[in-house]
Short mmCIF file of C-alpha atoms in Angstrom, two decimals:
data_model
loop_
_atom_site.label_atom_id
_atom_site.label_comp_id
_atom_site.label_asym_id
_atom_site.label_seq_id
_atom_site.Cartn_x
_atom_site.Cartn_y
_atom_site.Cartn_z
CA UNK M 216 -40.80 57.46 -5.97
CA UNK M 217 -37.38 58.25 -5.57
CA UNK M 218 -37.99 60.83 -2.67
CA UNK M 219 -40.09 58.51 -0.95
CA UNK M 220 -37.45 55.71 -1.30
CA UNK M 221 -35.01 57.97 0.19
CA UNK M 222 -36.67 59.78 2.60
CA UNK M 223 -35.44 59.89 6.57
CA UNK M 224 -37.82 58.47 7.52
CA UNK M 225 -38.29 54.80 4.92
CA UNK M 226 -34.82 54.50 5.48
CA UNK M 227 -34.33 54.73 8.95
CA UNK M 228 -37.35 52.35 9.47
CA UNK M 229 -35.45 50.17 6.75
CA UNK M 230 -32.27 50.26 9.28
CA UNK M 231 -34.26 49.46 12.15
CA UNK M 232 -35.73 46.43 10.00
CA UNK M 233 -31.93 45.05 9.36
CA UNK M 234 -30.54 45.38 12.56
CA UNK M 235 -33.82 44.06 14.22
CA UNK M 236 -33.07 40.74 11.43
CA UNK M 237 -29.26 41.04 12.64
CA UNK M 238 -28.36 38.36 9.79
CA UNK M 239 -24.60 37.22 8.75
CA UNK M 240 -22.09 39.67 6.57
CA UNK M 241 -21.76 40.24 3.05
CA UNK M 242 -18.93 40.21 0.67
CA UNK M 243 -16.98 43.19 2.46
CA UNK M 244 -16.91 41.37 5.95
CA UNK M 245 -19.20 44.56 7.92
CA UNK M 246 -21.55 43.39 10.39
CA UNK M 247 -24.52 44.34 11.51
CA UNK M 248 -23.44 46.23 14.33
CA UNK M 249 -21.26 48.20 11.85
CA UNK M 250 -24.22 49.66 9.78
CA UNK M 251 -25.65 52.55 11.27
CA UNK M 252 -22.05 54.17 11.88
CA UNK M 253 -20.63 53.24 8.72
CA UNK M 254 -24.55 55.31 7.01
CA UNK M 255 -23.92 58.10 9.53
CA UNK M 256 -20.14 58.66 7.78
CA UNK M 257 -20.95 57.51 4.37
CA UNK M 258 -24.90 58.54 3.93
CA UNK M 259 -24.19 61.60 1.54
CA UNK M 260 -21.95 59.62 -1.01
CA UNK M 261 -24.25 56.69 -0.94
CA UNK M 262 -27.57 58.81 -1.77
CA UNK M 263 -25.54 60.93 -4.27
CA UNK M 264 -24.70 57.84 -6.44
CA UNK M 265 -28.57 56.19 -6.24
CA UNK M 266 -29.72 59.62 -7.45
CA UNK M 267 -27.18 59.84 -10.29
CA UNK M 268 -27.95 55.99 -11.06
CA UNK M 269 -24.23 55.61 -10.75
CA UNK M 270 -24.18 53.29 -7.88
CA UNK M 271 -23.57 49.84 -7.99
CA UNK M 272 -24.25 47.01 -5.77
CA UNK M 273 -21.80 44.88 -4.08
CA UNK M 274 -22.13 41.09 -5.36
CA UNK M 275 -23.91 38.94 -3.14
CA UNK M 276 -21.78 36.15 -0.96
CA UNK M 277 -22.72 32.54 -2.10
CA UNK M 278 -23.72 30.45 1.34
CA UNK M 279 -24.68 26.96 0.31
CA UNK M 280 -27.33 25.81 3.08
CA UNK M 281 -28.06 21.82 3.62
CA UNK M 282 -31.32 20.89 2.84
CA UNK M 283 -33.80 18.62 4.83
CA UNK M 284 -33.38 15.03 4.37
CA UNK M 285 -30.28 14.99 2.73
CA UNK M 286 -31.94 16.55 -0.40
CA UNK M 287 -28.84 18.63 -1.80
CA UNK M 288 -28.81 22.52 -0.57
CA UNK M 289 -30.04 25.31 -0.90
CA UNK M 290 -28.11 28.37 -2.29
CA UNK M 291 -28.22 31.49 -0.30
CA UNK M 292 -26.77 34.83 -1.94
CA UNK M 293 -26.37 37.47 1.53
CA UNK M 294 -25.93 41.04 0.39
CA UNK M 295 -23.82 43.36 2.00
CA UNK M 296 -25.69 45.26 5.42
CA UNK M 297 -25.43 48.18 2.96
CA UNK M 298 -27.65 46.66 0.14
CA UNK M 299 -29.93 44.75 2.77
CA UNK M 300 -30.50 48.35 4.11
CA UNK M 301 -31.16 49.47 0.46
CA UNK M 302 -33.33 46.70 -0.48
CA UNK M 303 -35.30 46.79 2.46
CA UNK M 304 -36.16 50.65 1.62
CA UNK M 305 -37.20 49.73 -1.48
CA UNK M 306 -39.72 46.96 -0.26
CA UNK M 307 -41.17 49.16 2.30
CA UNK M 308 -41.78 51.46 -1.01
CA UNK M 309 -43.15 48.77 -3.24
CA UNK M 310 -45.06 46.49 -0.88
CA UNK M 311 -48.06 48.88 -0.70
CA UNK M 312 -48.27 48.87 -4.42
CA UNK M 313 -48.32 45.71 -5.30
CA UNK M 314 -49.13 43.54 -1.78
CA UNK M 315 -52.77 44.69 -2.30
CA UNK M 316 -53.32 42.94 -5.51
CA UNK M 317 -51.72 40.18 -4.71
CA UNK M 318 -54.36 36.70 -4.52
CA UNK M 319 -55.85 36.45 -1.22
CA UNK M 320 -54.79 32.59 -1.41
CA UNK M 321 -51.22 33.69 -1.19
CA UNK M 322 -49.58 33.72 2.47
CA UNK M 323 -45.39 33.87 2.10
CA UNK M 324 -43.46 37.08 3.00
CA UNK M 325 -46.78 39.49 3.35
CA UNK M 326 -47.78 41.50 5.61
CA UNK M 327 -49.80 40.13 8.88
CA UNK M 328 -49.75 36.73 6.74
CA UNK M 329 -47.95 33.85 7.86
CA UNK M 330 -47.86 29.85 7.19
CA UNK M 331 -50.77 28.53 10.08
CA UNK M 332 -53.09 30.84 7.68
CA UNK M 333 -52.19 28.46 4.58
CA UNK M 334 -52.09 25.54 7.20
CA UNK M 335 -55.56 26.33 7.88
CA UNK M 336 -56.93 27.04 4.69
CA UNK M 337 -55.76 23.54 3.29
CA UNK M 338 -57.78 21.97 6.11
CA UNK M 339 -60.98 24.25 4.87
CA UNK M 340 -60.70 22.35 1.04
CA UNK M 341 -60.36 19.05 2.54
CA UNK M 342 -63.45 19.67 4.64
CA UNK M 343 -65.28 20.84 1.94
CA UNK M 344 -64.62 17.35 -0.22
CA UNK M 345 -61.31 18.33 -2.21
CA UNK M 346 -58.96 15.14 -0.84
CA UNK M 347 -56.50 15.17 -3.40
CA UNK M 348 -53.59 17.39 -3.66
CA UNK M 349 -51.60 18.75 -6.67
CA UNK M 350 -48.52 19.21 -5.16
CA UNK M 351 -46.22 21.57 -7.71
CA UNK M 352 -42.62 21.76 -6.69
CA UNK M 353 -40.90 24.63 -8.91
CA UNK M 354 -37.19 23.48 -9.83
CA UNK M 355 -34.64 26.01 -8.42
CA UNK M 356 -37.09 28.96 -8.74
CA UNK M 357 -34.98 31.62 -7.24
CA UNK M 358 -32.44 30.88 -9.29
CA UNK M 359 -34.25 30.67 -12.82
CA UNK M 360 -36.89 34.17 -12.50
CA UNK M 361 -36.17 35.94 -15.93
CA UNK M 362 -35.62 39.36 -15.36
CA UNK M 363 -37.06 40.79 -18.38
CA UNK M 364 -40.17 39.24 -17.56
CA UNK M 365 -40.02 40.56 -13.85
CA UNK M 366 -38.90 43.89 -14.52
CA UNK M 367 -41.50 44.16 -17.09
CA UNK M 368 -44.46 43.50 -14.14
CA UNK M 369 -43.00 46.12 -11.89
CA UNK M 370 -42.54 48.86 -14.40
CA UNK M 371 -46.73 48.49 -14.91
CA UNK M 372 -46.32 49.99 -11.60
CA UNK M 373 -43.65 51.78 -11.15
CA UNK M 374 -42.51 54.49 -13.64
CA UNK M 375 -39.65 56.09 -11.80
CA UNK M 376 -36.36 54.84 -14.21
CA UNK M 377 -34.13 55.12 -11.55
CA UNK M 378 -35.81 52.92 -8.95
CA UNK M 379 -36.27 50.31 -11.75
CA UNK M 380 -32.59 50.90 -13.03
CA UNK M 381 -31.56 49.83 -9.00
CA UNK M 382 -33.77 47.48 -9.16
CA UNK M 383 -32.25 45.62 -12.06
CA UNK M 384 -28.66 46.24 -10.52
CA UNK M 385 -30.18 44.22 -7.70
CA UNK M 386 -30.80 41.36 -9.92
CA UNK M 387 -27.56 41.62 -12.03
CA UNK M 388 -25.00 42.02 -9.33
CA UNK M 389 -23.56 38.90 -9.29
CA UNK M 390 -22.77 36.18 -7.10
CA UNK M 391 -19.14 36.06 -5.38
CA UNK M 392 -17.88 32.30 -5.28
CA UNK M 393 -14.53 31.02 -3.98
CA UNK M 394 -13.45 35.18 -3.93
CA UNK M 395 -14.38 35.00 -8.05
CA UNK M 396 -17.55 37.37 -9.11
CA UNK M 397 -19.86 35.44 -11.11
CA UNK M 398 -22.26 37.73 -13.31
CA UNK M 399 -25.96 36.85 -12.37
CA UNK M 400 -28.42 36.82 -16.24
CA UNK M 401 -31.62 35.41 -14.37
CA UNK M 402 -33.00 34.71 -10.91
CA UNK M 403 -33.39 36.83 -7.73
CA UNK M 404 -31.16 35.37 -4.74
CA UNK M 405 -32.25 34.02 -1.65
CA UNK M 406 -30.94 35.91 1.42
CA UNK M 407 -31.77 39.41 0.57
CA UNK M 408 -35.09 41.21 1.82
CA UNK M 409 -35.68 42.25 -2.10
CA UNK M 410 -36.11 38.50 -3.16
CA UNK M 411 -39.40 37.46 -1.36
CA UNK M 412 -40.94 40.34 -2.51
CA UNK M 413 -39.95 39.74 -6.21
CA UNK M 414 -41.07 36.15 -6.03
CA UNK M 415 -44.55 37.22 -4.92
CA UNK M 416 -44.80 39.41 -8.30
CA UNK M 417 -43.86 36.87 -10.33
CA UNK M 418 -45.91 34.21 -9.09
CA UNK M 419 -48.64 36.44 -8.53
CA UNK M 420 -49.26 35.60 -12.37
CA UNK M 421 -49.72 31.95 -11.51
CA UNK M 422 -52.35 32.81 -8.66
CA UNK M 423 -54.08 34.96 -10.92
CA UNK M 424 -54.33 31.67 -13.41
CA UNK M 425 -55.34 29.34 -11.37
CA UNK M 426 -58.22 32.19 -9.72
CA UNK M 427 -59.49 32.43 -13.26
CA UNK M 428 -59.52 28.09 -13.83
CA UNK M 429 -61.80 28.41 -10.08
CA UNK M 430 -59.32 26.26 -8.22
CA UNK M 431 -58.58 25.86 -4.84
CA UNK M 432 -55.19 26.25 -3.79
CA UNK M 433 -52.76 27.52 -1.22
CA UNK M 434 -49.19 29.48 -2.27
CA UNK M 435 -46.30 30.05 0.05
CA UNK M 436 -43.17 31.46 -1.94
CA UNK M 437 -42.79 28.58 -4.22
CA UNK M 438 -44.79 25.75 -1.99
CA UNK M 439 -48.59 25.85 -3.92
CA UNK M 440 -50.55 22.97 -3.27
CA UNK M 441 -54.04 22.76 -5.42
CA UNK M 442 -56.70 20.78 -3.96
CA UNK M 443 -58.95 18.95 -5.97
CA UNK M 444 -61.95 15.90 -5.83
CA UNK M 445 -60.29 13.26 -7.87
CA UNK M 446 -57.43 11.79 -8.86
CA UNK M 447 -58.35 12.17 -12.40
CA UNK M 448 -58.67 15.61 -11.91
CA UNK M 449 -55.76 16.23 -10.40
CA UNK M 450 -53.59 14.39 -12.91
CA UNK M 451 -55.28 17.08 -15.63
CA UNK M 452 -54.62 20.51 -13.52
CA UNK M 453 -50.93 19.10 -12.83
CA UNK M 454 -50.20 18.59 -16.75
CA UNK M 455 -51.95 22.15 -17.76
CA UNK M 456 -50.81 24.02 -14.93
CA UNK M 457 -47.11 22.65 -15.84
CA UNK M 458 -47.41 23.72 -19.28
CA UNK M 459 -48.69 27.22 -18.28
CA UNK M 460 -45.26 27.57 -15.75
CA UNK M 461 -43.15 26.17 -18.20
CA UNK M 462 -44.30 28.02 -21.16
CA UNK M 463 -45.87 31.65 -19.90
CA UNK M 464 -43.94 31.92 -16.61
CA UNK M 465 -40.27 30.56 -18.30
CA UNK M 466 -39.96 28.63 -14.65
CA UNK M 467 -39.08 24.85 -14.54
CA UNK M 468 -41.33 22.44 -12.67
CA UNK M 469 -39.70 19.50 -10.79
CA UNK M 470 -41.29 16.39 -12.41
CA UNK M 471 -39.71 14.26 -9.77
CA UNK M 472 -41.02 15.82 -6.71
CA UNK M 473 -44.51 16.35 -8.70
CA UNK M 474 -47.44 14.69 -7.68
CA UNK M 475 -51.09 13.94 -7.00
CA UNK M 476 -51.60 11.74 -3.54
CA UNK M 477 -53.64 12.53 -0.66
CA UNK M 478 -52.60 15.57 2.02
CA UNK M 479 -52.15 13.39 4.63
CA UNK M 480 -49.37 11.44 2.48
CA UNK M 481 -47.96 15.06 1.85
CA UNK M 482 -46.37 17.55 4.14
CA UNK M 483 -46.93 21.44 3.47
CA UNK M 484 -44.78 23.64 5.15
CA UNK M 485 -43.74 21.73 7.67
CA UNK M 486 -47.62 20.26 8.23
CA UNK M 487 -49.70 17.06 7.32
CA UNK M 488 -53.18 15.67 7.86
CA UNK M 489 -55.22 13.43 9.32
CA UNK M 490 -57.42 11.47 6.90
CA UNK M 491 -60.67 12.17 9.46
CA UNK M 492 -63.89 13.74 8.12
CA UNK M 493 -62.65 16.51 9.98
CA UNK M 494 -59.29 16.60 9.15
CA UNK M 495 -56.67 17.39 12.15
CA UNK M 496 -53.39 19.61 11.53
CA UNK M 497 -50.28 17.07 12.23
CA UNK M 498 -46.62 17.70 12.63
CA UNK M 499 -45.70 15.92 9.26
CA UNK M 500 -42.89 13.17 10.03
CA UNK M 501 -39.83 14.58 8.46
CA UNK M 502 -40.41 17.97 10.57
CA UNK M 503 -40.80 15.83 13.97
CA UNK M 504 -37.37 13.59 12.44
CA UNK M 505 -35.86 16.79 11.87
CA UNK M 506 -36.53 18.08 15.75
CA UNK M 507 -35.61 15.01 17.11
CA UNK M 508 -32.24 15.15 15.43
CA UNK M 509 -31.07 18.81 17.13
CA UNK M 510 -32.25 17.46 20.11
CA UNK M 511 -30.12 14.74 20.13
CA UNK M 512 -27.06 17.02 18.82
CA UNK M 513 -27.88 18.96 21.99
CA UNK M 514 -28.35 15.59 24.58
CA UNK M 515 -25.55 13.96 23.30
CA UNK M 516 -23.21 12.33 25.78
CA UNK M 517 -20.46 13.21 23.51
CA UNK M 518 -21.06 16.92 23.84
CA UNK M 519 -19.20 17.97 26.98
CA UNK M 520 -21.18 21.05 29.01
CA UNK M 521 -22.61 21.79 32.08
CA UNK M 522 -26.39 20.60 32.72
CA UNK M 523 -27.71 24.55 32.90
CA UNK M 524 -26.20 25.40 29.45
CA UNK M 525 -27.28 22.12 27.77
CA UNK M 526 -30.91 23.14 29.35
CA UNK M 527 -30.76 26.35 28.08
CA UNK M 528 -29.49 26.05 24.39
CA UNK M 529 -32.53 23.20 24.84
CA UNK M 530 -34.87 25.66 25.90
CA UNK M 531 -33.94 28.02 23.10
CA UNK M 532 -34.48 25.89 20.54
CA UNK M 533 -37.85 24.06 21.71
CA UNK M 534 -39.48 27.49 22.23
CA UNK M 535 -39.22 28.14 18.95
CA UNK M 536 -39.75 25.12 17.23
CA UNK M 537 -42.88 24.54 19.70
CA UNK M 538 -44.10 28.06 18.62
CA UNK M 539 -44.28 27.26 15.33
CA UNK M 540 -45.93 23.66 15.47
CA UNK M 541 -48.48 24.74 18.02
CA UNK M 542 -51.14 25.23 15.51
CA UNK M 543 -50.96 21.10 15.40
CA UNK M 544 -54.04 18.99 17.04
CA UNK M 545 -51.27 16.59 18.86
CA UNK M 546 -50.88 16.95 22.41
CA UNK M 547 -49.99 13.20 22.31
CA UNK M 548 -46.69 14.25 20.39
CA UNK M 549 -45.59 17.02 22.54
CA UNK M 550 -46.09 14.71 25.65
CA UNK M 551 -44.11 12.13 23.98
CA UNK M 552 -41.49 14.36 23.30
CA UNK M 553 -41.54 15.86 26.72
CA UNK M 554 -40.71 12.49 28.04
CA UNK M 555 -38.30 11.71 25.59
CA UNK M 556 -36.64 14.98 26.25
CA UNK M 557 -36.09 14.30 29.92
CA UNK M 558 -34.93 10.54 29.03
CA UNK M 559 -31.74 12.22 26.95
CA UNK M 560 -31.12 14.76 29.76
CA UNK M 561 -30.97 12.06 32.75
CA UNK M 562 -28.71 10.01 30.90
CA UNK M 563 -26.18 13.12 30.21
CA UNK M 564 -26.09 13.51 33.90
CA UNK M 565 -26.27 10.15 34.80
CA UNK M 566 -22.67 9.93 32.99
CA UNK M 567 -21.56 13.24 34.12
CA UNK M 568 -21.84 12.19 38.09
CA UNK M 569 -19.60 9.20 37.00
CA UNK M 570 -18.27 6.91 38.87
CA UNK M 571 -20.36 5.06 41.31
CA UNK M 572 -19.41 6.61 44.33
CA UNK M 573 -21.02 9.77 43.33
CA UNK M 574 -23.91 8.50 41.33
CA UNK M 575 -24.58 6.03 44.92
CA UNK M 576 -24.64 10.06 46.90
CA UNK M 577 -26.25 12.14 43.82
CA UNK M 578 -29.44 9.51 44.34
CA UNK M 579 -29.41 9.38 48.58
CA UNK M 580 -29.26 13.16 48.26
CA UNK M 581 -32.71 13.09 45.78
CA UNK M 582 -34.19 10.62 48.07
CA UNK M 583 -33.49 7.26 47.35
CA UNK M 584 -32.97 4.88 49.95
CA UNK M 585 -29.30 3.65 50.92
CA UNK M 586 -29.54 0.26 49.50
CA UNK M 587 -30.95 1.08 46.38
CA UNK M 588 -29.00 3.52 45.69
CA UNK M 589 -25.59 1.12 46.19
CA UNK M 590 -27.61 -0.99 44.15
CA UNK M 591 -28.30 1.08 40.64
CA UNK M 592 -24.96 3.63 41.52
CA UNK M 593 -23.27 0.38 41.21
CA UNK M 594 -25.25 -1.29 38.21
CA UNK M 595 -23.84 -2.05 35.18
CA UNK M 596 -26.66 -1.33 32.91
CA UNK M 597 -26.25 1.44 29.91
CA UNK M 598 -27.16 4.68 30.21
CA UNK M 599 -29.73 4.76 28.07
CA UNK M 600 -31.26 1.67 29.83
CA UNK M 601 -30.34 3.33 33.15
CA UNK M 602 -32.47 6.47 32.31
CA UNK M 603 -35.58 5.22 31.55
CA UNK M 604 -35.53 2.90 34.83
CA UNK M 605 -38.14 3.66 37.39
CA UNK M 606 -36.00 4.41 40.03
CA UNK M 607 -34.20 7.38 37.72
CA UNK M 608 -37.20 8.97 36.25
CA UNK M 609 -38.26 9.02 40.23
CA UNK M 610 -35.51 10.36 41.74
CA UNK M 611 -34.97 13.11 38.65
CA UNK M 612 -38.84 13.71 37.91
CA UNK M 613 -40.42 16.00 36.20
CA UNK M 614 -40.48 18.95 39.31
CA UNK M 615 -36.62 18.45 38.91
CA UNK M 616 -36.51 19.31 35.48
CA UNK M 617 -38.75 22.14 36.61
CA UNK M 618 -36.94 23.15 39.17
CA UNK M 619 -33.13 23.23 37.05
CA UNK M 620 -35.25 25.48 34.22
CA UNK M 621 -36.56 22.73 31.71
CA UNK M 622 -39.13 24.04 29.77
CA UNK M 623 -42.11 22.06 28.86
CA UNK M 624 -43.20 22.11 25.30
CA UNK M 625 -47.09 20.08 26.64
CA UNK M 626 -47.37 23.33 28.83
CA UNK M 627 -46.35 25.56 25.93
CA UNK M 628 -48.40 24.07 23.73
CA UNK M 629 -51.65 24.52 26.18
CA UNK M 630 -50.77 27.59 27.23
CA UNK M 631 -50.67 28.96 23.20
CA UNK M 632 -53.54 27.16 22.22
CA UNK M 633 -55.59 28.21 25.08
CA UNK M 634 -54.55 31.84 24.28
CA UNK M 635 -55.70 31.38 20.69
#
């Protein structure tokens, strides 16, 4: 397995893979654009040492990420490009192993899986009469995976000692805080392309578990909702399914964030419910809170920029975050935000033209008649209050916004579903 792991071709398919994810430095500062050269000088040293089993891993950096809601952060360990190269050779070894036994009811970091697929499969229990969710939140699980256990499940596969002994270097290279190396005696750190893949092995036992008890369920990494008819007997799977994680897996479950409620009460990667007979995908509230907040980091009058970058960096972000969300029945929300959207944008340029003398020309030149345009250039109404007038969202309509490169996320959204 060795060969394979370091043959020309999985590794330069692995280098692809990490400058394609470009991705911040590690500990030593290189960049992404550094890699390739830096292999090209350095290759035969490098493979020398994995062979001999001599070579070590640089400790991952610690990157402490906020999370959503003001709910602490999230702790990110990024590997050097080096060791995200290295890792990412040794995924594209193991996945085909051990991705085709993995549950079909499992969706995070596989390949041609992804999150609508879960989404979507929630939707199918709740038709089918199970409308109650367990909702098991796993307690720092990156950081608490025992490695014994974990190496033990890959070496049922994998029999070549010196993959496994890199492996295990992977896990026990440490974690570099505040320029001081801090050894690293159990979980597998976020921010490397090793770690998903890891999770998915250890978990897989829990899929395997709950296959065998006939539930329904849905697993992302460490999101795994389990769908059930009654309250009753969702109280019951919660309390034996926490003793099984607790007990066989060695993992801590979050008894806080625990619970048994309804899916539309619940959000699921980003996702709700509606409580209909035929249940509709929703953006869940804290996603659509979330949005709303860059947006207004963006549109803020504060924020000093010309119109056509402030559209753009807009642009950038709502294309992605609409991509995502499309899979949501709510043209209603995307309208709304569309309109919202272009609310924020005429009152940053209703500020930038001024003083009145230019706001009084910026409005004749769009159309508006002399005498209401002294009258509104000269108003002293907020802006806020100023852009949602009539005579504004007129004068700066929607062909405008079209017109200066506004993208609309309604028109995204119907384009995407229509294509689907």
């Amino acid at each position: 397995m060795l060969e394979q792991l370091l043959s020309r071709e999985n590794l330069l398919q692995a280098l692809k893979r990490v400058e394609a994810n470009k991705g911040s430095h590690g500990v030593d500062g290189m960049s992404v654009k550094s890699l390739r050269e830096h292999i090209v000088q350095n290759w035969q040293t490098l493979r020398q040492a994995i062979e001999e089993g001599t070579y070590e891993p640089s400790p991952v950096r610690r990157v402490e990420i906020p999370k959503p809601g003001g709910g602490g952060v999230r702790l990110l360990g990024i590997p050097t490009v080096t060791d995200r190269m290295i890792q990412q050779a040794i995924v594209q070894v193991l996945t085909p192993l051990f991705d085709p036994e993995f549950s079909d009811h499992t969706y995070g970091f596989r390949p041609r899986r992804r999150g609508h697929e879960a989404v979507r499969k929630a939707r199918e229990f709740m038709k089918e009469g199970y409308r109650y969710v367990v909702d098991l939140d796993l307690e720092k699980f990156f950081d608490r995976v025992n490695h014994d256990r974990l190496m033990m499940k890959i070496s049922a596969k994998v029999k070549d000692k010196k993959v496994l002994l890199l492996i295990r270097k992977y896990l026990q290279s440490g974690v570099m805080e505040n320029g001081l190396v801090k050894p690293t005696t159990e979980g597998t750190p976020q921010g490397g392309p090793l770690s998903p893949l890891l999770s998915n092995i250890v978990l897989d036992e829990l899929d395997k578990e709950l296959e065998k008890r006939g539930h329904r369920f849905v697993r992302y990494a460490d999101d795994c909702n389990i769908y059930v008819k009654t309250p009753r007997a969702g109280e019951r799977v919660k309390a034996s399914i926490t003793v099984f994680i607790e007990t066989r897996l060695k993992l801590k479950v979050n008894q806080a964030k625990n619970a048994v409620d309804r899916p539309w009460r619940r959000k699921f990667l980003g996702f709700s419910f509606s409580h209909d007979k035929e249940p509709k995908v929703r953006i869940a509230k804290q996603s659509l809170q979330r949005a709303k907040t860059r947006i207004r980091e963006i549109t803020s009058r504060k924020k000093a920029m010309r119109m056509e970058e402030r559209i753009q960096e807009l642009n950038r972000y709502l294309m992605g975050w609409q991509g995502y969300f499309s899979l949501a029945d709510t043209p209603s929300v995307f309208k709304r935000m569309d309109m919202w959207i272009r609310r924020r944008l005429r009152m940053c340029l209703w500020k930038q033209w001024k003083n009145p003398r230019t706001k009084v020309k910026r409005l004749i030149s769009l159309g508006v008649p002399k005498d209401i345009a002294y009258e509104w250039g000269n108003t002293r109404k907020g802006y806020w209050r100023i852009a949602g007038s009539p005579i504004l969202q007129r004068a700066l309509n929607n062909q405008y916004w079209e017109s200066n490169g506004l993208k609309s996320v309604l028109d995204r959204y119907n384009s995407l579903r229509n294509i689907s």
